[in-house]
PDB file of C-alpha atoms in Angstrom:
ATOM      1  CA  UNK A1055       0.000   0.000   0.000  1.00 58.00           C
ATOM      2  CA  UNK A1056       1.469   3.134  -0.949  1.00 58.00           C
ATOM      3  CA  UNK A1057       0.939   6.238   1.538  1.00 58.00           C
ATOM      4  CA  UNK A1058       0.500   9.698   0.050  1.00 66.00           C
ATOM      5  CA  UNK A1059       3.992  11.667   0.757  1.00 66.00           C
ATOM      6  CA  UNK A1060       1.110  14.566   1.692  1.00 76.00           C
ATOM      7  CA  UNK A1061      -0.777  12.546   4.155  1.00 88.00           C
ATOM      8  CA  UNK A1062      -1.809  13.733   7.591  1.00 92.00           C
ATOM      9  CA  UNK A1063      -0.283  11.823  10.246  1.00 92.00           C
ATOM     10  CA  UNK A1064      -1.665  11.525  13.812  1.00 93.00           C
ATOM     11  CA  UNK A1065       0.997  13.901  14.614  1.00 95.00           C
ATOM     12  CA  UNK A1066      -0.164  16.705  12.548  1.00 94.00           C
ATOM     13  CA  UNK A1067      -3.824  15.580  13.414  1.00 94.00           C
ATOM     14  CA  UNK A1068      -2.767  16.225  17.280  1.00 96.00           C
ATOM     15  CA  UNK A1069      -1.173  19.085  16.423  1.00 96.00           C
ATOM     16  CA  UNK A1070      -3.964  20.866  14.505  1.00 95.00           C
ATOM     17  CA  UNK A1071      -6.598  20.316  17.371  1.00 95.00           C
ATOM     18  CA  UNK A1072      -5.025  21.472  20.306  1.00 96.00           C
ATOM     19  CA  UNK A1073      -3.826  24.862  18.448  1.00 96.00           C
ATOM     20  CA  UNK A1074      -7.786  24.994  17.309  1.00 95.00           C
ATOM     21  CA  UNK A1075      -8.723  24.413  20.912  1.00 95.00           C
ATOM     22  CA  UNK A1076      -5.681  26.860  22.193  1.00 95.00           C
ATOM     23  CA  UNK A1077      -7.475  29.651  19.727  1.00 93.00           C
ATOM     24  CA  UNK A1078     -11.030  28.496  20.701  1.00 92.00           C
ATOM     25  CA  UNK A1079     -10.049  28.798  24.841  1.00 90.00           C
ATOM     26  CA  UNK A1080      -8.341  31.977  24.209  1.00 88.00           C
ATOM     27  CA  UNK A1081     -11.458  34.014  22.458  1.00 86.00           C
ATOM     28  CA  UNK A1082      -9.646  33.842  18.895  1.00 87.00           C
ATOM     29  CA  UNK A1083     -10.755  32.799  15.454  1.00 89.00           C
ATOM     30  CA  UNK A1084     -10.355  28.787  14.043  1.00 91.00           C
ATOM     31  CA  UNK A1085      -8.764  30.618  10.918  1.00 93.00           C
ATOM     32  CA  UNK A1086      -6.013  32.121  13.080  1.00 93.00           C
ATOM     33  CA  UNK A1087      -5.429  28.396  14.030  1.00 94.00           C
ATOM     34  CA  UNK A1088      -5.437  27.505  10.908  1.00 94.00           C
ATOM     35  CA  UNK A1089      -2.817  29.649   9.547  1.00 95.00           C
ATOM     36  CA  UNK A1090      -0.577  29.298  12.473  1.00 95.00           C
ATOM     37  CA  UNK A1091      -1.025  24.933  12.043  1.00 95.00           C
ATOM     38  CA  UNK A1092      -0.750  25.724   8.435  1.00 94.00           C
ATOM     39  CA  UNK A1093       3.157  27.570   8.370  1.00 94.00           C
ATOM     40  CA  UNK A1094       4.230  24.688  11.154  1.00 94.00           C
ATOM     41  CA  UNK A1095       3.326  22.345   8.846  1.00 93.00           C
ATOM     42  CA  UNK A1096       3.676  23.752   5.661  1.00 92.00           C
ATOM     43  CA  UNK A1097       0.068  23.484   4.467  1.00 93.00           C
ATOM     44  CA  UNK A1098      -2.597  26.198   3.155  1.00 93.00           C
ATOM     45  CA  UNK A1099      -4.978  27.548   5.766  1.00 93.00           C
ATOM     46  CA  UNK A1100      -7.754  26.172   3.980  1.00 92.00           C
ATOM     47  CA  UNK A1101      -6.183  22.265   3.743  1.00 93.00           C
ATOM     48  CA  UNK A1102      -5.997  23.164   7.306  1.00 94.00           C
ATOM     49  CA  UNK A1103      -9.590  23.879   7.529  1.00 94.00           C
ATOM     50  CA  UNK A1104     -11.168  21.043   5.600  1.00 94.00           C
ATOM     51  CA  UNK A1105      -8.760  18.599   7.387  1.00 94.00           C
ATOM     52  CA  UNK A1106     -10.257  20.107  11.063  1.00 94.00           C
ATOM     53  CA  UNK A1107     -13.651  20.077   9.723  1.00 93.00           C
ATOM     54  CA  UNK A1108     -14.103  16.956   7.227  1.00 93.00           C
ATOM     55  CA  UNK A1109     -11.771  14.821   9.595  1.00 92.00           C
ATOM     56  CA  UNK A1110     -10.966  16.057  13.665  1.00 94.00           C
ATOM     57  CA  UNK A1111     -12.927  17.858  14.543  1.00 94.00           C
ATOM     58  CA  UNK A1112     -15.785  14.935  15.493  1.00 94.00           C
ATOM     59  CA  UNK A1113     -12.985  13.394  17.662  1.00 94.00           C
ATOM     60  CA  UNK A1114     -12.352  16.304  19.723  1.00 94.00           C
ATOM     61  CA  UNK A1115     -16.369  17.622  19.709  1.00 93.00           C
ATOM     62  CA  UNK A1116     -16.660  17.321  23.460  1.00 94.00           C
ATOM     63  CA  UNK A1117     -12.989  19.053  23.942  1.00 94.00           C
ATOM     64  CA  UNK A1118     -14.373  21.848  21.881  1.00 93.00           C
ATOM     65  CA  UNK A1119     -17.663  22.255  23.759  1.00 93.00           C
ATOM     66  CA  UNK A1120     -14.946  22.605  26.994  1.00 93.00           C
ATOM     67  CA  UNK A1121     -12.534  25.282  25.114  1.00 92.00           C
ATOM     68  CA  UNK A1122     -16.057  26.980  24.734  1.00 92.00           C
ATOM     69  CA  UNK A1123     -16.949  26.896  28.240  1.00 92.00           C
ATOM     70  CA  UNK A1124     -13.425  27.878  29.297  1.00 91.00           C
ATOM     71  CA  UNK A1125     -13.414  30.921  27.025  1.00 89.00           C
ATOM     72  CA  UNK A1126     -16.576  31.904  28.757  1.00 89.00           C
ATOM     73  CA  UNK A1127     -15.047  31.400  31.994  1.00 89.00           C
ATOM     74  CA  UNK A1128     -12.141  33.337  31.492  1.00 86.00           C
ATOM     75  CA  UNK A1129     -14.231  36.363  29.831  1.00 84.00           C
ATOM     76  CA  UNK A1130     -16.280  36.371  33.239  1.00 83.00           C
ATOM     77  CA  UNK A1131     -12.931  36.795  35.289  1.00 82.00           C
ATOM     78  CA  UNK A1132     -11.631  38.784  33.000  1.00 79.00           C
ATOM     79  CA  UNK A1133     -14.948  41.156  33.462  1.00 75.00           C
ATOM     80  CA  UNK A1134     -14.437  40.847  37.167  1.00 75.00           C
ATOM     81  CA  UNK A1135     -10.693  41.931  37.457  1.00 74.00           C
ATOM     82  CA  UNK A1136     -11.908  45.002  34.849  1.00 71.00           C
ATOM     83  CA  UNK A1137     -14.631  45.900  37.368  1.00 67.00           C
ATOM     84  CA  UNK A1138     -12.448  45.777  39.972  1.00 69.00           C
ATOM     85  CA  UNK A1139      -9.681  47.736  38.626  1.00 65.00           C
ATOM     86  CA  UNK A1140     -12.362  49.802  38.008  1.00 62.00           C
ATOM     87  CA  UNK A1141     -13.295  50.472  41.350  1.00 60.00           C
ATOM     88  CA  UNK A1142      -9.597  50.333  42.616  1.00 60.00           C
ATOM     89  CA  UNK A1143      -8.333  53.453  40.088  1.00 56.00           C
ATOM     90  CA  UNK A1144     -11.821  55.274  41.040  1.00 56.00           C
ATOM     91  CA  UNK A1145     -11.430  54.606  45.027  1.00 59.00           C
ATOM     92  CA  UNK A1146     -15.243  54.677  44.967  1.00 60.00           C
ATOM     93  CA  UNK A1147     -17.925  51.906  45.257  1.00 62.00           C
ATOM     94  CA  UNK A1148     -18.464  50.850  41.794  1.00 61.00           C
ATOM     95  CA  UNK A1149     -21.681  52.562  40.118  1.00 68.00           C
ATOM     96  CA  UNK A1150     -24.609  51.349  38.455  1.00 72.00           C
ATOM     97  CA  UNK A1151     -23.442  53.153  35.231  1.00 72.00           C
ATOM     98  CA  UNK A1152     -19.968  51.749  35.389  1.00 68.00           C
ATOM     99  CA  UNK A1153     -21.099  48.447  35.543  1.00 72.00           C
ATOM    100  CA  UNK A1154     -23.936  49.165  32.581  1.00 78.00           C
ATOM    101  CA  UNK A1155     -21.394  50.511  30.573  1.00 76.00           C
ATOM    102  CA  UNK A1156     -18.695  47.363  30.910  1.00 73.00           C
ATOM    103  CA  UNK A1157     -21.835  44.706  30.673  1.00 76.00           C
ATOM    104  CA  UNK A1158     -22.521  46.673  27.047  1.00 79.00           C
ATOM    105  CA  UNK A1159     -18.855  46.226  25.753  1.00 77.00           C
ATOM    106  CA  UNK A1160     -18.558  42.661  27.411  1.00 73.00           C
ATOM    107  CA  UNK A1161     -22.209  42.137  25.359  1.00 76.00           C
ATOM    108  CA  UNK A1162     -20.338  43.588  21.803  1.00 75.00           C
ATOM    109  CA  UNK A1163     -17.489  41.246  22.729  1.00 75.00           C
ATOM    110  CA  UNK A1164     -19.833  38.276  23.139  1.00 72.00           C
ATOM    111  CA  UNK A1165     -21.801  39.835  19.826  1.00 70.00           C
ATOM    112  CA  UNK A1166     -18.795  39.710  17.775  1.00 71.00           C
ATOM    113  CA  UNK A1167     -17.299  36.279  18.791  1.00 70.00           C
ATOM    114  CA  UNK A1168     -20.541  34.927  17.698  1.00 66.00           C
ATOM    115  CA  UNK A1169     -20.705  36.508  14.440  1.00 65.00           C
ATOM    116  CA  UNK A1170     -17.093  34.777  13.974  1.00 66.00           C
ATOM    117  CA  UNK A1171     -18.391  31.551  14.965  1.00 65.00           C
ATOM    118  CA  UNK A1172     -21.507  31.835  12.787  1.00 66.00           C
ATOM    119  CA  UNK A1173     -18.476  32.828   9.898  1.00 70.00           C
ATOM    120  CA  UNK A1174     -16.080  30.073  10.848  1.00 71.00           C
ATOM    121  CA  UNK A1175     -19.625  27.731  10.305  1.00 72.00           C
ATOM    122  CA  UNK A1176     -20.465  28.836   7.069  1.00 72.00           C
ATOM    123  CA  UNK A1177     -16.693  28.382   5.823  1.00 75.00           C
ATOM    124  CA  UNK A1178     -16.840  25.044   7.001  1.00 76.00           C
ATOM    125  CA  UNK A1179     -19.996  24.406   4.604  1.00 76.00           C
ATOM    126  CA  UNK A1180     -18.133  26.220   2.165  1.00 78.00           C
ATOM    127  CA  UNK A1181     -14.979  24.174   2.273  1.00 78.00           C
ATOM    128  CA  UNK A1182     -17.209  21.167   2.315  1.00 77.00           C
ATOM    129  CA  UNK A1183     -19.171  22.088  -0.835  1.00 75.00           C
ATOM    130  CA  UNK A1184     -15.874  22.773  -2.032  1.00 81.00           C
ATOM    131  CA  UNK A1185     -14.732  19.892  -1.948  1.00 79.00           C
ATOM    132  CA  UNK A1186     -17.965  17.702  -2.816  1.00 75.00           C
ATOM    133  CA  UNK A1187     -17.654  19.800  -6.362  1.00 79.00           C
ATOM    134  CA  UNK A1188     -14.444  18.668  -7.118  1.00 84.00           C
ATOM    135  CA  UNK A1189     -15.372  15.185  -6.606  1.00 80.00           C
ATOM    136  CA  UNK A1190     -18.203  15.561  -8.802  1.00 79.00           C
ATOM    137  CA  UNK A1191     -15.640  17.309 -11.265  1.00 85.00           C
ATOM    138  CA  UNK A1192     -13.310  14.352 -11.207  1.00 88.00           C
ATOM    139  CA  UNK A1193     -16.408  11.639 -11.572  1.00 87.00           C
ATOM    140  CA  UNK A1194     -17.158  14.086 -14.453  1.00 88.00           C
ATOM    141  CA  UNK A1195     -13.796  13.544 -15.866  1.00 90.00           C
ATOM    142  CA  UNK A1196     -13.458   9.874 -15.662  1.00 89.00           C
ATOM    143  CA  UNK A1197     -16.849   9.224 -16.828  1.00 90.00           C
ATOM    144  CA  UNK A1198     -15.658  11.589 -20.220  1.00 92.00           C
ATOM    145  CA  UNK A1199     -12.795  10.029 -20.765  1.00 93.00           C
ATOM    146  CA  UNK A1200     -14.384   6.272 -20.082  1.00 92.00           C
ATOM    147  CA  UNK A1201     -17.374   7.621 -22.756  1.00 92.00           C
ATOM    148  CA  UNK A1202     -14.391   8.569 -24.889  1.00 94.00           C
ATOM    149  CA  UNK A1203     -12.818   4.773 -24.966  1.00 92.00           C
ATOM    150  CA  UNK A1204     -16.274   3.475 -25.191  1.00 93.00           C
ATOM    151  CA  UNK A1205     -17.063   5.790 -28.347  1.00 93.00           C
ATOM    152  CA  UNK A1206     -13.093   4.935 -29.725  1.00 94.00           C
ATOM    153  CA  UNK A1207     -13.929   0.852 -29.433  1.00 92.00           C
ATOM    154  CA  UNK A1208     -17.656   1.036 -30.940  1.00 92.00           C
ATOM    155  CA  UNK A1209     -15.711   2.916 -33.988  1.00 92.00           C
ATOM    156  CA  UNK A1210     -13.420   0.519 -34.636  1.00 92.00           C
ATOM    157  CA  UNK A1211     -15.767  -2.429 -33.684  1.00 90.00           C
ATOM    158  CA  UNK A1212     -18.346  -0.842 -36.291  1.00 90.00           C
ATOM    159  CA  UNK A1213     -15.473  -0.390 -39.394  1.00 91.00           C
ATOM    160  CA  UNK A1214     -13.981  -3.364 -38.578  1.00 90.00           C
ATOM    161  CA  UNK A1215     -17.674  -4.893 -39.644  1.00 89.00           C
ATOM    162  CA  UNK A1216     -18.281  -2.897 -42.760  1.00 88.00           C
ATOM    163  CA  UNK A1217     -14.834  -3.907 -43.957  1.00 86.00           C
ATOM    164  CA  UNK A1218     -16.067  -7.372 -43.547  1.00 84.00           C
ATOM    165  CA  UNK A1219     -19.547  -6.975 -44.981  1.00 83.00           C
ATOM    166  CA  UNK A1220     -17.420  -5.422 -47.815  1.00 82.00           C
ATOM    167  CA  UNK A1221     -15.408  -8.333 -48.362  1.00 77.00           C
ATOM    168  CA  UNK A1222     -18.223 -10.501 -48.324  1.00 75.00           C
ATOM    169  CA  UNK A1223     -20.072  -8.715 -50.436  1.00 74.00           C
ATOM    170  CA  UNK A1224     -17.145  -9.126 -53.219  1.00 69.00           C
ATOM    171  CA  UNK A1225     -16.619 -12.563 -52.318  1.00 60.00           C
ATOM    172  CA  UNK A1226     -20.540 -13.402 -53.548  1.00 62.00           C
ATOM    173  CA  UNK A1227     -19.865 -11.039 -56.440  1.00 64.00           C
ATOM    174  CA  UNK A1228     -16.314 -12.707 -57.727  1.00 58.00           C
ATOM    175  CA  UNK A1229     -16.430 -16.500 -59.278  1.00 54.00           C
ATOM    176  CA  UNK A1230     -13.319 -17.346 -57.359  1.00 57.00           C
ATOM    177  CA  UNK A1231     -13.246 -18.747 -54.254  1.00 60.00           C
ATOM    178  CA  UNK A1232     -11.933 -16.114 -51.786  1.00 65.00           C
ATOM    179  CA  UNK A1233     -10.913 -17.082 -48.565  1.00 73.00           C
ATOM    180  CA  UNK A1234      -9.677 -14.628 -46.053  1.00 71.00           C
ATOM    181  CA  UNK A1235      -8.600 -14.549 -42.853  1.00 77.00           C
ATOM    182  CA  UNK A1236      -9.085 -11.706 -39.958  1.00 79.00           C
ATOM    183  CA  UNK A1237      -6.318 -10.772 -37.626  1.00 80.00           C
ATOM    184  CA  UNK A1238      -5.998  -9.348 -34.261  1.00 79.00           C
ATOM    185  CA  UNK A1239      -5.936  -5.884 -35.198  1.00 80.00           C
ATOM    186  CA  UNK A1240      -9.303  -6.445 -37.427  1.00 77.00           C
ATOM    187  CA  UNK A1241      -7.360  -6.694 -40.442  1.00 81.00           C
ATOM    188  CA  UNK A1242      -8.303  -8.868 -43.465  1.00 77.00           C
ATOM    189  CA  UNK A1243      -5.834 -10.932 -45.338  1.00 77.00           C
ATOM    190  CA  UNK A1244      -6.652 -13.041 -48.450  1.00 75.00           C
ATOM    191  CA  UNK A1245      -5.596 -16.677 -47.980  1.00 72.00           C
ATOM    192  CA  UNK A1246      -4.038 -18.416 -51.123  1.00 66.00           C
ATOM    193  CA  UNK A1247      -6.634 -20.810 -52.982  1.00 59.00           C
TER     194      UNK A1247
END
């Protein structure tokens, strides 16, 4: 069995999901991973992306759902160290409108990582349709270039009988006795009487 010299090993499997997980648990963007798996291992982005979504991805589903959780978690501490900071520089009890205003950018933050998600989703159907067309493409192909033998042999098949209805045809016409022989190639040769 020969192995593709651009197969993905288990190594470059590995290493692809925990940089998407890294990315996912750190609140950035599955393409980010992608590039930075793809100049490691000296792969496009997008080879990157079909491989995490046609191939990993269902192995580490339940890892992912945890990066996702963890990303949340760390946004909420994150929010809690701001608001304290916040009352810390201010040396006041934190206000109602401080805490308004920080929920609404923490909300745009949340908004935003969403809308990358909801992106990094319909890339993934992208890639996918992707590559479904150039399978189609390549069944395409074949089946062309099969039609094309096909449509070669019926030719020859078909000449190779009108040369022999021919043949016959001159045989019942001449008084001799004509006896030929075909070879392989479909090629008529008179035999001596």
């Amino acid at each position: 069995m020969n192995i593709r010299q651009d197969a993905w090993s288990d190594t470059d499997d590995r290493l692809l999901a925990e940089t998407v997980l890294k990315h996912i648990r750190e609140g950035s963007t599955q393409l980010k991973a992608f590039d930075e798996v793809g100049d490691t291992l000296d792969r496009t982005s997008a080879a990157c992306g079909f491989r995490w979504n046609a191939i990993v991805r269902q192995k580490y589903e339940h890892k992912v759902k945890e990066a996702k959780r963890e990303r949340k978690r760390r946004m909420r501490a994150s929010a809690s160290q701001a608001a304290n900071r916040i009352n810390h520089i201010s040396n006041r009890p934190l206000q109602l409108d401080d805490m308004i205003q920080y929920l609404e950018s923490l909300s745009s933050q949340l908004s935003q990582q969403e809308d990358t998600e909801s992106i990094e989703q319909i890339e993934k159907e992208i890639t996918s349709l992707e590559h479904a067309k150039q399978s189609v493409q390549q069944e395409i192909n074949n089946l062309k270039k099969e039609y094309q033998d096909m449509k070669r042999d019926h030719d020859t098949v078909v000449h190779m009988m009108n040369r022999a209805r021919e043949m016959a045809m001159t045989e019942e016409q001449l008084p001799s006795a004509n006896i030929f022989r075909m070879d392989r190639n479909g090629n008529l040769e008179k035999l001596s009487p």
